[in-house]
Short mmCIF file of C-alpha atoms in Angstrom, two decimals:
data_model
loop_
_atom_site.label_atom_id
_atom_site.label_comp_id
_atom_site.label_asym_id
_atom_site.label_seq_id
_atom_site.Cartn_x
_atom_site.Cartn_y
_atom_site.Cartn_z
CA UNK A 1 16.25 15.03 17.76
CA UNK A 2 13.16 14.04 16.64
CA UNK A 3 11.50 12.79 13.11
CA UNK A 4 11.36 10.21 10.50
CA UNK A 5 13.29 7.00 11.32
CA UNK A 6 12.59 4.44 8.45
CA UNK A 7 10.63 4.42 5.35
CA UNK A 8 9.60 1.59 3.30
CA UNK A 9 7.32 1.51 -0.17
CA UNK A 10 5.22 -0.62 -2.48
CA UNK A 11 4.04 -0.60 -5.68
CA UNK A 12 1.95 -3.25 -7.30
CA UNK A 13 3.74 -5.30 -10.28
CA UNK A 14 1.14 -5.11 -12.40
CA UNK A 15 1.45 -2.07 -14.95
CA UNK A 16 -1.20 -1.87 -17.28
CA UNK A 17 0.18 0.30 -20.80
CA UNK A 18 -2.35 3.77 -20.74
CA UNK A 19 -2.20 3.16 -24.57
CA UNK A 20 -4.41 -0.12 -23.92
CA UNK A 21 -6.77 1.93 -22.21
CA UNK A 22 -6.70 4.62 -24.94
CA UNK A 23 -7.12 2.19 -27.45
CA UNK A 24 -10.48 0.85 -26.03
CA UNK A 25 -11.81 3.71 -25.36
CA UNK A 26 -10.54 6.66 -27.92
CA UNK A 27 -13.49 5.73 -29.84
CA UNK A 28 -15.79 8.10 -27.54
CA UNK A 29 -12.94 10.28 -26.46
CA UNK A 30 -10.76 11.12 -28.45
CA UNK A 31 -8.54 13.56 -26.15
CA UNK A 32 -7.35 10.63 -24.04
CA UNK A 33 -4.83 9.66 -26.83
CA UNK A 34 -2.49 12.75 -25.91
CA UNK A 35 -2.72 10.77 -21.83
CA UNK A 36 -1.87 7.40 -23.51
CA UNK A 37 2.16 7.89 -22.11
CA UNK A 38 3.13 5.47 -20.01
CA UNK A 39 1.88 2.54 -17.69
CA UNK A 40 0.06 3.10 -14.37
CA UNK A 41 0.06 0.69 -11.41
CA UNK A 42 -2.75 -1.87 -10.95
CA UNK A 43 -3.43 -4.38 -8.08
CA UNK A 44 -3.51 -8.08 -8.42
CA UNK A 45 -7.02 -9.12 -7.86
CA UNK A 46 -6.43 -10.05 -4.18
CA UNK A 47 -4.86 -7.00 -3.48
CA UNK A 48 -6.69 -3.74 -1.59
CA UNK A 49 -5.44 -1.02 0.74
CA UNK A 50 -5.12 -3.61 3.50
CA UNK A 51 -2.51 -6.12 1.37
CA UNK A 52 -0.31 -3.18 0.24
CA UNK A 53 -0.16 -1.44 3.92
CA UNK A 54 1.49 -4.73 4.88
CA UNK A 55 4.04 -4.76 2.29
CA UNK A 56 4.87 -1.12 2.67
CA UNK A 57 5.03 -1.81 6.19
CA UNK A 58 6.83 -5.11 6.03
CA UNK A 59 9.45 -3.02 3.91
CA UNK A 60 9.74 -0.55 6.40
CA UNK A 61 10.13 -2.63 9.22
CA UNK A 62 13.26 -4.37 7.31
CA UNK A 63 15.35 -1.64 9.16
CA UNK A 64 12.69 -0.77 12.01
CA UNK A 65 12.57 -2.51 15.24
CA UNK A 66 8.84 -3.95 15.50
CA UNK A 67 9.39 -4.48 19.19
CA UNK A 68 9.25 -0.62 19.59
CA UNK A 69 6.67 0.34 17.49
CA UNK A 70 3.55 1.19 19.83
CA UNK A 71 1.46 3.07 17.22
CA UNK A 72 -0.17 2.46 14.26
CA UNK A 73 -2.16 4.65 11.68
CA UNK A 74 -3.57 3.80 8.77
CA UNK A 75 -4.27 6.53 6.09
CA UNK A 76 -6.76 6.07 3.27
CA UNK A 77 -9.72 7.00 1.79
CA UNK A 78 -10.70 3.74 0.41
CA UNK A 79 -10.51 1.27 3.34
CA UNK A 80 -12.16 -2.31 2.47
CA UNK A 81 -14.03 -1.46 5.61
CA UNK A 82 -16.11 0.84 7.02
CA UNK A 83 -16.57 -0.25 10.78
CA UNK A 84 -13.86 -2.73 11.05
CA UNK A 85 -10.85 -0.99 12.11
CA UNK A 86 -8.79 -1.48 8.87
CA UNK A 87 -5.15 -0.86 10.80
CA UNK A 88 -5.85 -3.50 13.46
CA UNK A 89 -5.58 -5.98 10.66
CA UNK A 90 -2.46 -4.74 8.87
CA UNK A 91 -0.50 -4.12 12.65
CA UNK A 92 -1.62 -8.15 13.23
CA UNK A 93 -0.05 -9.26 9.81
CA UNK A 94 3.03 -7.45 10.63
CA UNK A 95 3.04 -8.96 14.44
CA UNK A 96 3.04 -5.70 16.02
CA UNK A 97 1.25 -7.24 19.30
CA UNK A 98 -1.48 -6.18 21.04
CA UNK A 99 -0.29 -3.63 23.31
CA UNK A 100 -0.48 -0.59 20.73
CA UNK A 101 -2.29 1.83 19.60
CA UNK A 102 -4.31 2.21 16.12
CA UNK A 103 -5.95 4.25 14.02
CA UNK A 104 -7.49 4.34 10.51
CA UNK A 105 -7.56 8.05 8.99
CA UNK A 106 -9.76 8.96 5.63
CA UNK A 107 -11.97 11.25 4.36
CA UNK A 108 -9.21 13.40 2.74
CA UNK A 109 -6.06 13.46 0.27
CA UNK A 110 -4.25 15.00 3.22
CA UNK A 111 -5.58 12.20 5.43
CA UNK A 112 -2.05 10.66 5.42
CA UNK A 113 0.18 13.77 5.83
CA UNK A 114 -2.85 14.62 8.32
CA UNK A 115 -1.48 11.43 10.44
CA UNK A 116 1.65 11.98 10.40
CA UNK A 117 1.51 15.77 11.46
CA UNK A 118 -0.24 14.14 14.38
CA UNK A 119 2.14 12.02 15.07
CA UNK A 120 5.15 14.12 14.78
CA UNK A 121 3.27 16.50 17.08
CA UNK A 122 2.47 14.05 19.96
CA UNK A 123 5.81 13.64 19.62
CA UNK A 124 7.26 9.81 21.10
CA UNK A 125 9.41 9.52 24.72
CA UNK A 126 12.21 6.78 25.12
CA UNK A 127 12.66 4.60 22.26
CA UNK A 128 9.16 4.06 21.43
CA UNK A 129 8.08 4.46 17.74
CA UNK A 130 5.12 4.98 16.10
CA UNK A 131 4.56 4.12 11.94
CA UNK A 132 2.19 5.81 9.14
CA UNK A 133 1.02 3.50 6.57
CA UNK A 134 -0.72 5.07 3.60
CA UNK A 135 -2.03 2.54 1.61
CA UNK A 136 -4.61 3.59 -1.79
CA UNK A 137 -6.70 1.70 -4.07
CA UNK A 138 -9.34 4.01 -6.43
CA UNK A 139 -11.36 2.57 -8.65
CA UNK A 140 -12.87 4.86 -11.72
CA UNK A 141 -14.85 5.07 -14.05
CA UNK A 142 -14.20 3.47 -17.72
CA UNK A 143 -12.44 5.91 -20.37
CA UNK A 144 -11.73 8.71 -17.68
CA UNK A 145 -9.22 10.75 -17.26
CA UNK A 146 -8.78 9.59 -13.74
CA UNK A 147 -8.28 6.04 -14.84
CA UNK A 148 -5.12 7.28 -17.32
CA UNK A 149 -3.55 9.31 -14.33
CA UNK A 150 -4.42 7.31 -11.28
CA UNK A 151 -2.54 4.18 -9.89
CA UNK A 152 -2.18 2.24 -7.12
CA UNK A 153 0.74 2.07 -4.19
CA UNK A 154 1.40 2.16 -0.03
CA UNK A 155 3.97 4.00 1.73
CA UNK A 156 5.04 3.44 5.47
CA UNK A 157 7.19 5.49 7.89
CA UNK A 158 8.66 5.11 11.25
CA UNK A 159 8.34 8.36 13.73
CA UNK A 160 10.71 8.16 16.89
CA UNK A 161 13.66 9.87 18.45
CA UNK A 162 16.33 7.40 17.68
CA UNK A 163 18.41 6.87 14.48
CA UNK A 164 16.59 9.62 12.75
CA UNK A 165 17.12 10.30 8.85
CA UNK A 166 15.05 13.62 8.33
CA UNK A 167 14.88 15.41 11.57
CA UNK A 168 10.79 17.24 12.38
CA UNK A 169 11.49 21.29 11.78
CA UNK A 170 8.12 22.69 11.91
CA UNK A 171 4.56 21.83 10.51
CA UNK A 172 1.41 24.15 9.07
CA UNK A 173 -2.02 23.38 7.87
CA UNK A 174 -4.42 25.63 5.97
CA UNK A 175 -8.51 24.19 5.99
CA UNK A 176 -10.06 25.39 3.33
CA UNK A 177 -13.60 23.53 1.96
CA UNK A 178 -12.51 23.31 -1.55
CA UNK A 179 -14.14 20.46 -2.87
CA UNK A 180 -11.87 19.75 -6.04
CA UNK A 181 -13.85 15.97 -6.23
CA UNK A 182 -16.21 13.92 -3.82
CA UNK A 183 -17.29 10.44 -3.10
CA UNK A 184 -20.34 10.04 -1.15
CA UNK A 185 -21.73 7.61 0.90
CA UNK A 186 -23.68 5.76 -1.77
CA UNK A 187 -20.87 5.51 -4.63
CA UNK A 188 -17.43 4.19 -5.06
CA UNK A 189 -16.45 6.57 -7.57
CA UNK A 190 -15.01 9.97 -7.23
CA UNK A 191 -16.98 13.15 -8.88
CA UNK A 192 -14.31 15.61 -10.24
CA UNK A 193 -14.87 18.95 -11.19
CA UNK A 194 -13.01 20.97 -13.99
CA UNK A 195 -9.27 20.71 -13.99
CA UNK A 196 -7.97 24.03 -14.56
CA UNK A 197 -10.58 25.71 -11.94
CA UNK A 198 -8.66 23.25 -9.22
CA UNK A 199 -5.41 24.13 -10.36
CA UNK A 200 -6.04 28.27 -10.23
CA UNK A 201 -7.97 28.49 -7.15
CA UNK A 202 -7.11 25.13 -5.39
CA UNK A 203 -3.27 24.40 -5.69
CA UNK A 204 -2.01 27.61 -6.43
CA UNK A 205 -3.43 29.41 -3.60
CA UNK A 206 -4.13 26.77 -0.96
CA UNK A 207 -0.51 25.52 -0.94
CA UNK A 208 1.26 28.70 -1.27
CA UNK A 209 -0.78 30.21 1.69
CA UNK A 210 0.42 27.00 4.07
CA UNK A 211 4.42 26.77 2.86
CA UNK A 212 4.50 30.79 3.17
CA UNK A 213 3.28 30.35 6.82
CA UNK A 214 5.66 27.28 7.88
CA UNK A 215 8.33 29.11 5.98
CA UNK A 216 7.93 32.58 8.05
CA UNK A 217 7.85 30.67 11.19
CA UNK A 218 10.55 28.35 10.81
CA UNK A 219 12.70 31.34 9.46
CA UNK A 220 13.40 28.59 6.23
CA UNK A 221 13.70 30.87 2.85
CA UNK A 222 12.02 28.69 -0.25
CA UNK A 223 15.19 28.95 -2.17
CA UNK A 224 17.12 26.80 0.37
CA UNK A 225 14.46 23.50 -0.15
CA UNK A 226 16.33 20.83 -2.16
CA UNK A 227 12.92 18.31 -2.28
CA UNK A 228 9.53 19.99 -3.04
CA UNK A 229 6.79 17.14 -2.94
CA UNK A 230 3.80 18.00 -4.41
CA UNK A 231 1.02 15.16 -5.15
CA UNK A 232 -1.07 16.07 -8.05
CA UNK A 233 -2.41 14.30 -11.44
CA UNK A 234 -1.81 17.58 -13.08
CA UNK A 235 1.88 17.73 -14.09
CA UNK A 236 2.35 20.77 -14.48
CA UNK A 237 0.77 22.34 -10.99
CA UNK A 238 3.92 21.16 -8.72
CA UNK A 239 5.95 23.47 -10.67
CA UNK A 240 3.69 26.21 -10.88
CA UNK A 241 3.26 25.82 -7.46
CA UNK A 242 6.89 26.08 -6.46
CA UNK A 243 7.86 29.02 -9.14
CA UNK A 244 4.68 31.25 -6.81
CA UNK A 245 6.93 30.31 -3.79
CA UNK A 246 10.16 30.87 -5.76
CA UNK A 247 11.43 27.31 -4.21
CA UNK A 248 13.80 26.43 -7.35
CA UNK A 249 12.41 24.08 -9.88
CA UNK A 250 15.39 21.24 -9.88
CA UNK A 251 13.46 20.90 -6.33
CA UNK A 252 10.20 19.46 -7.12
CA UNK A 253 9.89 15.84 -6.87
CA UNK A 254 8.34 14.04 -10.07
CA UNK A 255 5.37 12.85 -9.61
CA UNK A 256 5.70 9.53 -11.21
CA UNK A 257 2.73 10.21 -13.53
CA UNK A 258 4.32 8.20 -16.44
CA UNK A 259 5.82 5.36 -14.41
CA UNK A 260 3.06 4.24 -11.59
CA UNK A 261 0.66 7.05 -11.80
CA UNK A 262 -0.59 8.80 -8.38
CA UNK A 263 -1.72 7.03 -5.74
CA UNK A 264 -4.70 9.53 -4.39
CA UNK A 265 -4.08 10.48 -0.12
CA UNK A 266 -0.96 8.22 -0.21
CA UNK A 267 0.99 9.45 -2.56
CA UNK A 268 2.46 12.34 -0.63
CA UNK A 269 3.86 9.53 1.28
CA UNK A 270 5.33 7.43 -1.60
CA UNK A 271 7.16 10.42 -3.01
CA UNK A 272 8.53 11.34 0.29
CA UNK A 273 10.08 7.80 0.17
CA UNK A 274 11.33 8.43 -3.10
CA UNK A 275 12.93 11.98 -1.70
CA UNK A 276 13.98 10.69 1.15
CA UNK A 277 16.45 8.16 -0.89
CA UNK A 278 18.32 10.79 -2.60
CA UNK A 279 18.50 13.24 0.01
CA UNK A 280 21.79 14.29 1.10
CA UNK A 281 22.60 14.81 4.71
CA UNK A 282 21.55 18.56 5.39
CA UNK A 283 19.55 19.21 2.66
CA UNK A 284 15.60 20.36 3.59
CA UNK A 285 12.49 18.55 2.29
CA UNK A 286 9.12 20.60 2.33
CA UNK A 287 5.90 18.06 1.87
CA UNK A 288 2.83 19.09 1.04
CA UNK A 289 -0.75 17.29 0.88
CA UNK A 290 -3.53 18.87 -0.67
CA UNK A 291 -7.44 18.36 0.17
CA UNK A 292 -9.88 20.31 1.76
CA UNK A 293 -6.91 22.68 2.42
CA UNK A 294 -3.12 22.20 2.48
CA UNK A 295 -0.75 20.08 4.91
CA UNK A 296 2.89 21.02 4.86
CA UNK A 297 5.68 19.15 6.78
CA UNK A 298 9.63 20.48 6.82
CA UNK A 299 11.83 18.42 7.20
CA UNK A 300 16.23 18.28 7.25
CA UNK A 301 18.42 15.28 6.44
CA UNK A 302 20.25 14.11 8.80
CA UNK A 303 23.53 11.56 8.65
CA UNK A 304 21.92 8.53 9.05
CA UNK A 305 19.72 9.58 5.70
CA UNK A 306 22.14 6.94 3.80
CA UNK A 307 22.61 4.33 6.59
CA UNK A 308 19.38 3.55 7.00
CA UNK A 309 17.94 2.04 3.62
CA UNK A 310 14.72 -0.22 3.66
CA UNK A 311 14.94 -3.60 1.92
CA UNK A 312 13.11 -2.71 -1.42
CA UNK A 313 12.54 0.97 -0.80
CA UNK A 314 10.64 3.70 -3.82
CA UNK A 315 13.19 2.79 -6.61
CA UNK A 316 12.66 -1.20 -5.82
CA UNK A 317 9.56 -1.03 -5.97
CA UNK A 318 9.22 0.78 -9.12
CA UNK A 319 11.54 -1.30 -11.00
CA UNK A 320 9.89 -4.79 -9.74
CA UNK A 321 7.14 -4.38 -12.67
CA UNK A 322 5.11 -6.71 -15.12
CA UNK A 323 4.05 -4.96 -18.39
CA UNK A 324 0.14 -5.51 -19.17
CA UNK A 325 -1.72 -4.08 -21.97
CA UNK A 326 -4.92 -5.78 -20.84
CA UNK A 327 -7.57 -3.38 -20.04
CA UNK A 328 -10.13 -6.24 -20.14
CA UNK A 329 -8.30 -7.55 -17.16
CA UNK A 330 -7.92 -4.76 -15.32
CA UNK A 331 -11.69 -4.17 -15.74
CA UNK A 332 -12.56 -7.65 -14.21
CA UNK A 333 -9.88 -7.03 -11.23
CA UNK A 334 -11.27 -3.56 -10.00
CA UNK A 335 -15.30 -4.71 -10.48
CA UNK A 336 -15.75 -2.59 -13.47
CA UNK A 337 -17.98 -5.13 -15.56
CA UNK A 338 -20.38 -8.00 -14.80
CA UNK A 339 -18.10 -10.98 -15.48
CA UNK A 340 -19.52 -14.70 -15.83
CA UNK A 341 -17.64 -16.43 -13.65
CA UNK A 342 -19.48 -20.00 -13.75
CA UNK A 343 -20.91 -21.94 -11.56
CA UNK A 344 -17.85 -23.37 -9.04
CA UNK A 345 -18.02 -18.81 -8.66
CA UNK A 346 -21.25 -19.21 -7.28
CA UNK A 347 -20.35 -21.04 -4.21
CA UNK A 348 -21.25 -19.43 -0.75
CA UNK A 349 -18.16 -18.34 0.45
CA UNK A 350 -19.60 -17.32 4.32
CA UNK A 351 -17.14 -16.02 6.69
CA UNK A 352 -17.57 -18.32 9.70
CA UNK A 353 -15.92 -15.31 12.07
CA UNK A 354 -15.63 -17.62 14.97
CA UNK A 355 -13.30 -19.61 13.84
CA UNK A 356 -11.46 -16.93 12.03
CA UNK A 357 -11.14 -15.34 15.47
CA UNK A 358 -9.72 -19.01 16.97
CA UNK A 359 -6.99 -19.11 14.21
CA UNK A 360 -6.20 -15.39 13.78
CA UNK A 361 -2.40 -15.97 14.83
CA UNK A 362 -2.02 -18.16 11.28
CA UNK A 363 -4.67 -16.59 9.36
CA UNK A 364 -3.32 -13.29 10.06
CA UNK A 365 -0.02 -13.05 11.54
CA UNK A 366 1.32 -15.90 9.96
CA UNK A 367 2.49 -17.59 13.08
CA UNK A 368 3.89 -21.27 13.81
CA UNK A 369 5.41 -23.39 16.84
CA UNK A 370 8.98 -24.08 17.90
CA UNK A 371 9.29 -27.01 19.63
CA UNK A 372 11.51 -26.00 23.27
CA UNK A 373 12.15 -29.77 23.41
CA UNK A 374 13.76 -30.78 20.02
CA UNK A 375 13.69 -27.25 18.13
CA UNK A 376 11.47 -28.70 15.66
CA UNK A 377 9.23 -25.41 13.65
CA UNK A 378 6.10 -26.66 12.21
CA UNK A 379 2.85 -24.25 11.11
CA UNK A 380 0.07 -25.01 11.63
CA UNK A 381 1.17 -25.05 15.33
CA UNK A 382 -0.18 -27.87 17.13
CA UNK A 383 -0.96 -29.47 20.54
CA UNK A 384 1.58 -32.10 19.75
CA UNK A 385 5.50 -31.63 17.99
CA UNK A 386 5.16 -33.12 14.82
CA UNK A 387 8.65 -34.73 14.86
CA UNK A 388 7.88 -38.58 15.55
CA UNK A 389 10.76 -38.91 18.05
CA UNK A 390 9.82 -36.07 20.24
CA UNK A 391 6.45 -35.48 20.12
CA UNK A 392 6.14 -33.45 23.37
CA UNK A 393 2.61 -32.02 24.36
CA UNK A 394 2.31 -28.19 24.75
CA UNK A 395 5.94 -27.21 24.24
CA UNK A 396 5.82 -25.18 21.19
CA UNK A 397 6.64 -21.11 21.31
CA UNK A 398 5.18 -19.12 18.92
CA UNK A 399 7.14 -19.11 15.71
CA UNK A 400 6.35 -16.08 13.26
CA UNK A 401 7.13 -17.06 9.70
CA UNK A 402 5.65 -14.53 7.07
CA UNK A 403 9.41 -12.92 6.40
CA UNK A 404 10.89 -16.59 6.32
CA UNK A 405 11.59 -17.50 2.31
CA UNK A 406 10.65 -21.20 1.25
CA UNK A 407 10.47 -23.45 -1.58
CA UNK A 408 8.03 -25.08 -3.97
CA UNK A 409 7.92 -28.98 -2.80
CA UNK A 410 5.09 -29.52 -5.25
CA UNK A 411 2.85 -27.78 -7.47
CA UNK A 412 -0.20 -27.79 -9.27
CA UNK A 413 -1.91 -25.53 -11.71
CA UNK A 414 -5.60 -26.10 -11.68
CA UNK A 415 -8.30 -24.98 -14.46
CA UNK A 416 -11.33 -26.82 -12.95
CA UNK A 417 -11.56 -25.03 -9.60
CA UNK A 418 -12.47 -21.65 -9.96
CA UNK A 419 -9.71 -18.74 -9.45
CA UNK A 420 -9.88 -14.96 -10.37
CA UNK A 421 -7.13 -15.20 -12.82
CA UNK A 422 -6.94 -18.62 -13.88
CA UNK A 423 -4.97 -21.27 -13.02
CA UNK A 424 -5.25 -21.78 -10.07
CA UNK A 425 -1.74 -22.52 -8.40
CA UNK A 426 -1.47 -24.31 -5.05
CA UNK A 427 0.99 -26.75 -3.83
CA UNK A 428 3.56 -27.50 -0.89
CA UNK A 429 6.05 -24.79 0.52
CA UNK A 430 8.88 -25.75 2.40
CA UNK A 431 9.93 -23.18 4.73
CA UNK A 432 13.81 -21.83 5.51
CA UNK A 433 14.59 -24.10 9.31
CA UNK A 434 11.36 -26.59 8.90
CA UNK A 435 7.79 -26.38 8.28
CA UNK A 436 5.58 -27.32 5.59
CA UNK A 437 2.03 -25.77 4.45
CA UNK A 438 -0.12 -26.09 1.63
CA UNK A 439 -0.65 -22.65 0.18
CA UNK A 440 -1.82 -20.90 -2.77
CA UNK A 441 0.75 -19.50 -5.24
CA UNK A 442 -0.38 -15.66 -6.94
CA UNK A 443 1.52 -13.42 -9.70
CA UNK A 444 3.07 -17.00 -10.95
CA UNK A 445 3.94 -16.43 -14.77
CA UNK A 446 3.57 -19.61 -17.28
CA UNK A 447 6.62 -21.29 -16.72
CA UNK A 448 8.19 -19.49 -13.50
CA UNK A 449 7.46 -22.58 -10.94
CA UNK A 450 8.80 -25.63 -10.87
CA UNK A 451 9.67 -27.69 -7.67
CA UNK A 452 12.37 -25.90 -6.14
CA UNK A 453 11.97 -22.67 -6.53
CA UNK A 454 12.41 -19.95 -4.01
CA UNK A 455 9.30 -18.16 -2.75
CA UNK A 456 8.45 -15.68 -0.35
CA UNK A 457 5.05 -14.51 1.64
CA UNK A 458 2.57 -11.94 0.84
CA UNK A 459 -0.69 -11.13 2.46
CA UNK A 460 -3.65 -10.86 0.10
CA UNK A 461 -7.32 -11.57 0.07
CA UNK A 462 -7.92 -15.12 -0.03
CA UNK A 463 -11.79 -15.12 -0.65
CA UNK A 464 -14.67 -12.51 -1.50
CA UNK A 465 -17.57 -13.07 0.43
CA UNK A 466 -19.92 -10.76 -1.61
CA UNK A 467 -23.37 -11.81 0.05
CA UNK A 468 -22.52 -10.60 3.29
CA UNK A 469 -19.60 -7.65 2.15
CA UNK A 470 -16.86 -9.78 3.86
CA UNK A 471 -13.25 -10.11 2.55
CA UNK A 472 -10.69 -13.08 4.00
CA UNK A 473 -7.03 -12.57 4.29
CA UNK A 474 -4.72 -15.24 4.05
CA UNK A 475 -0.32 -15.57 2.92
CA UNK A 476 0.51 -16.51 -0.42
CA UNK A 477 3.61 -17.41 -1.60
CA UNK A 478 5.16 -15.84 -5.17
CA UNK A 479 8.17 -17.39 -7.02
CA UNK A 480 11.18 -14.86 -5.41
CA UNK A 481 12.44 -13.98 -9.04
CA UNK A 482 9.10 -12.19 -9.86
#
């Protein structure tokens, strides 16, 4: 048997109320008020693509093996970088090794369900694994209708042969240049055209032409699909869509319009994780993606669908939310207006890439030393033990320690020095078993930390290096509770 092994999701906390957007921007348009239901998902200022494809993968690894993983692809059409290879950074943050093999995919909304039809095709011998992350950040423009539907979210799924929860039945892809929207080379906004014209002849002909196909050949009738996902900003189409196929309606998978919003090529991928947690052993799940044509993937429950359950999952990440109805911050996060930032912002941030190369293993992967002499972790790992009555030379292992929690030892909260989204918190972490670091604290609410507070890791950009189009990574802790 062979097909989907482990999921994981994430969903930034950040949910910015679509009334706050209507109500700064009704003035000029008045139909967004009948949009203004709901919140929609917004990054943190250091977070991007690459951030959220570790959490999504760090949540699906919470039942993977990471030791058997030997493939990595990274689906997205708005990677931070355009000749870096974006998944070699996310497989290093979640200590995947160096002996596997990566790939970003773009260009597309079906780039993710693209991937993973590759995957499941190539097919994976032995107990080897391979894992999709899907990872999306759009920006758009100010008072659109893209910025009332649109959010932002990561997915990540495990491909293998053993312990599989939705066993591979058949896959079929229709190309098809239909070019609902573009983004080209010189913009970082997305050009839609007319909404009903993609529904009529992109959606409703497109998709029914690739499920009919799988369907026939599979010898599947569309009555017998329990989960129908559909990505699409129009709420409506996935329904429309599944009455031409006559798969029954109770089978289409909400979109999550009015809780997250949709999360452009990897949303396919988040509502499959939402599917695949109240699937029932047996039952059949028919995925579609939709761009430049139509992806669909079949899949059947198996019964390990319940046994298998990643740490947070869709519905934990959904539920882990912060209301915001401040549109002037989300403006400022995504780049959308000139902000003053002062002059401690001015400071040349240069990435000195030598050195980032030297200390990659704690920079990236989060990695410290275990003493084999007296057992003693420290980070940053050293030449020397840092325990005074040991202090043996070269006897440390490595030590990884982005999953381990910690605690606040001290803390600070700093309006001088400058910070996206001041304060500023830094401070001491004490690590679970030993080791101490100074770090920077992020998504810390007024009154949350306090010396002894549980924390745990997350990657996130660190610095903006805007002269030279460089962005540093680094681990930050959060308060646990948030």
């Amino acid at each position: 048997m062979f097909g989907i092994t482990a999921y994981g999701a994430y969903i930034p906390r950040s949910r910015l109320s679509r009334t706050a957007i209507a109500d700064a921007n009704d003035w000029f348009d008045a139909s967004l008020r009948g949009l203004a239901k709901g919140e929609r998902s917004t990054c943190n200022w250091d977070e991007d693509t690459i951030t959220m494809a570790v959490e999504a993968g760090q949540d699906c690894l919470s039942v993977l093996d990471a030791d058997s993983v030997d493939t990595l692809y990274l689906a997205s059409t708005t990677l931070p970088f355009l000749d870096r290879q974006n998944s070699v950074v996310v497989s290093q943050a979640l200590n995947l090794g160096d002996r596997l093999r990566t790939m970003d995919v773009s260009a597309s909304q079906r780039a993710a369900t693209s991937a993973l039809i590759a995957m499941l095709e190539a097919g994976h011998s032995d107990k080897r694994t391979a894992m999709l992350v899907a990872s999306e950040h759009r920006r758009t423009r100010c008072g659109s209708r893209a910025e009332m539907l649109w959010g932002d979210g990561a997915a990540a799924l495990g491909v293998g042969n053993e312990n599989v929860i939705a066993e591979y039945l058949g896959s079929e892809t229709y190309v098809n240049d239909f070019v609902d929207h573009y983004r080209g080379e010189d913009s970082t906004l997305d050009y839609e055209w007319e909404e009903r014209w993609i529904r009529d002849e992109g959606y409703l002909k497109s998709v029914p032409q690739a499920a009919s196909r799988l369907l026939e050949k599979v010898g599947v009738k569309a009555g017998d699909i329990a989960h129908f996902v559909l990505a699409s900003d129009q709420a409506k189409t996935p329904l429309a869509v599944a009455k031409k196929l006559e798969i029954p309606a109770q089978a289409v998978v909400d979109n999550r319009i009015a809780s997250m919003g949709v999360a452009g090529a990897a949303h396919p991928i988040v509502l499959l994780t939402a599917a695949l947690e109240t699937a029932r052993p047996g039952e059949l799940i028919l995925l579609a993606g939709f761009g430049q044509g139509t992806d669909v993937v079949l899949f059947k429950a198996t019964d390990q669908i319940g046994k298998r359950r990643p740490k947070t999952g869709f519905a934990g990440a959904l539920e882990r939310r912060r209301p915001d109805d401040n549109y002037n911050r989300f403006l400022s996060f995504n780049n959308l207006v000139e902000r003053e930032t002062g002059k401690r912002g001015e400071l040349d941030k240069q990435s000195y890439l030598a050195a980032m190369y030297r200390r990659k293993d704690l920079l990236t992967a989060f990695i410290g030393g275990k003493c084999r002499e007296c057992g003693t972790v420290q980070i940053p790992r050293d030449n020397y033990c840092v325990n005074p009555e040991c202090g043996a030379l070269d006897s440390q292992d490595d030590y990884p320690m982005s999953t381990i929690p910690g605690r606040v030892k001290t803390w600070t909260a700093d309006r001088l020095t400058f910070d996206w989204n001041p304060p500023a918190y830094f401070g001491l972490v004490e690590f679970e078993g030993g080791g101490r670091l100074m770090m920077d604290f992020t998504e810390v609410e007024e009154g949350s930390i306090e010396a002894g507070v549980a924390v745990s890791l997350h990657f996130r950009i660190r610095q903006f290096d805007n002269q030279r189009g460089f962005r540093k990574y680094f681990w930050k802790a959060t308060p646990s509770g948030q």
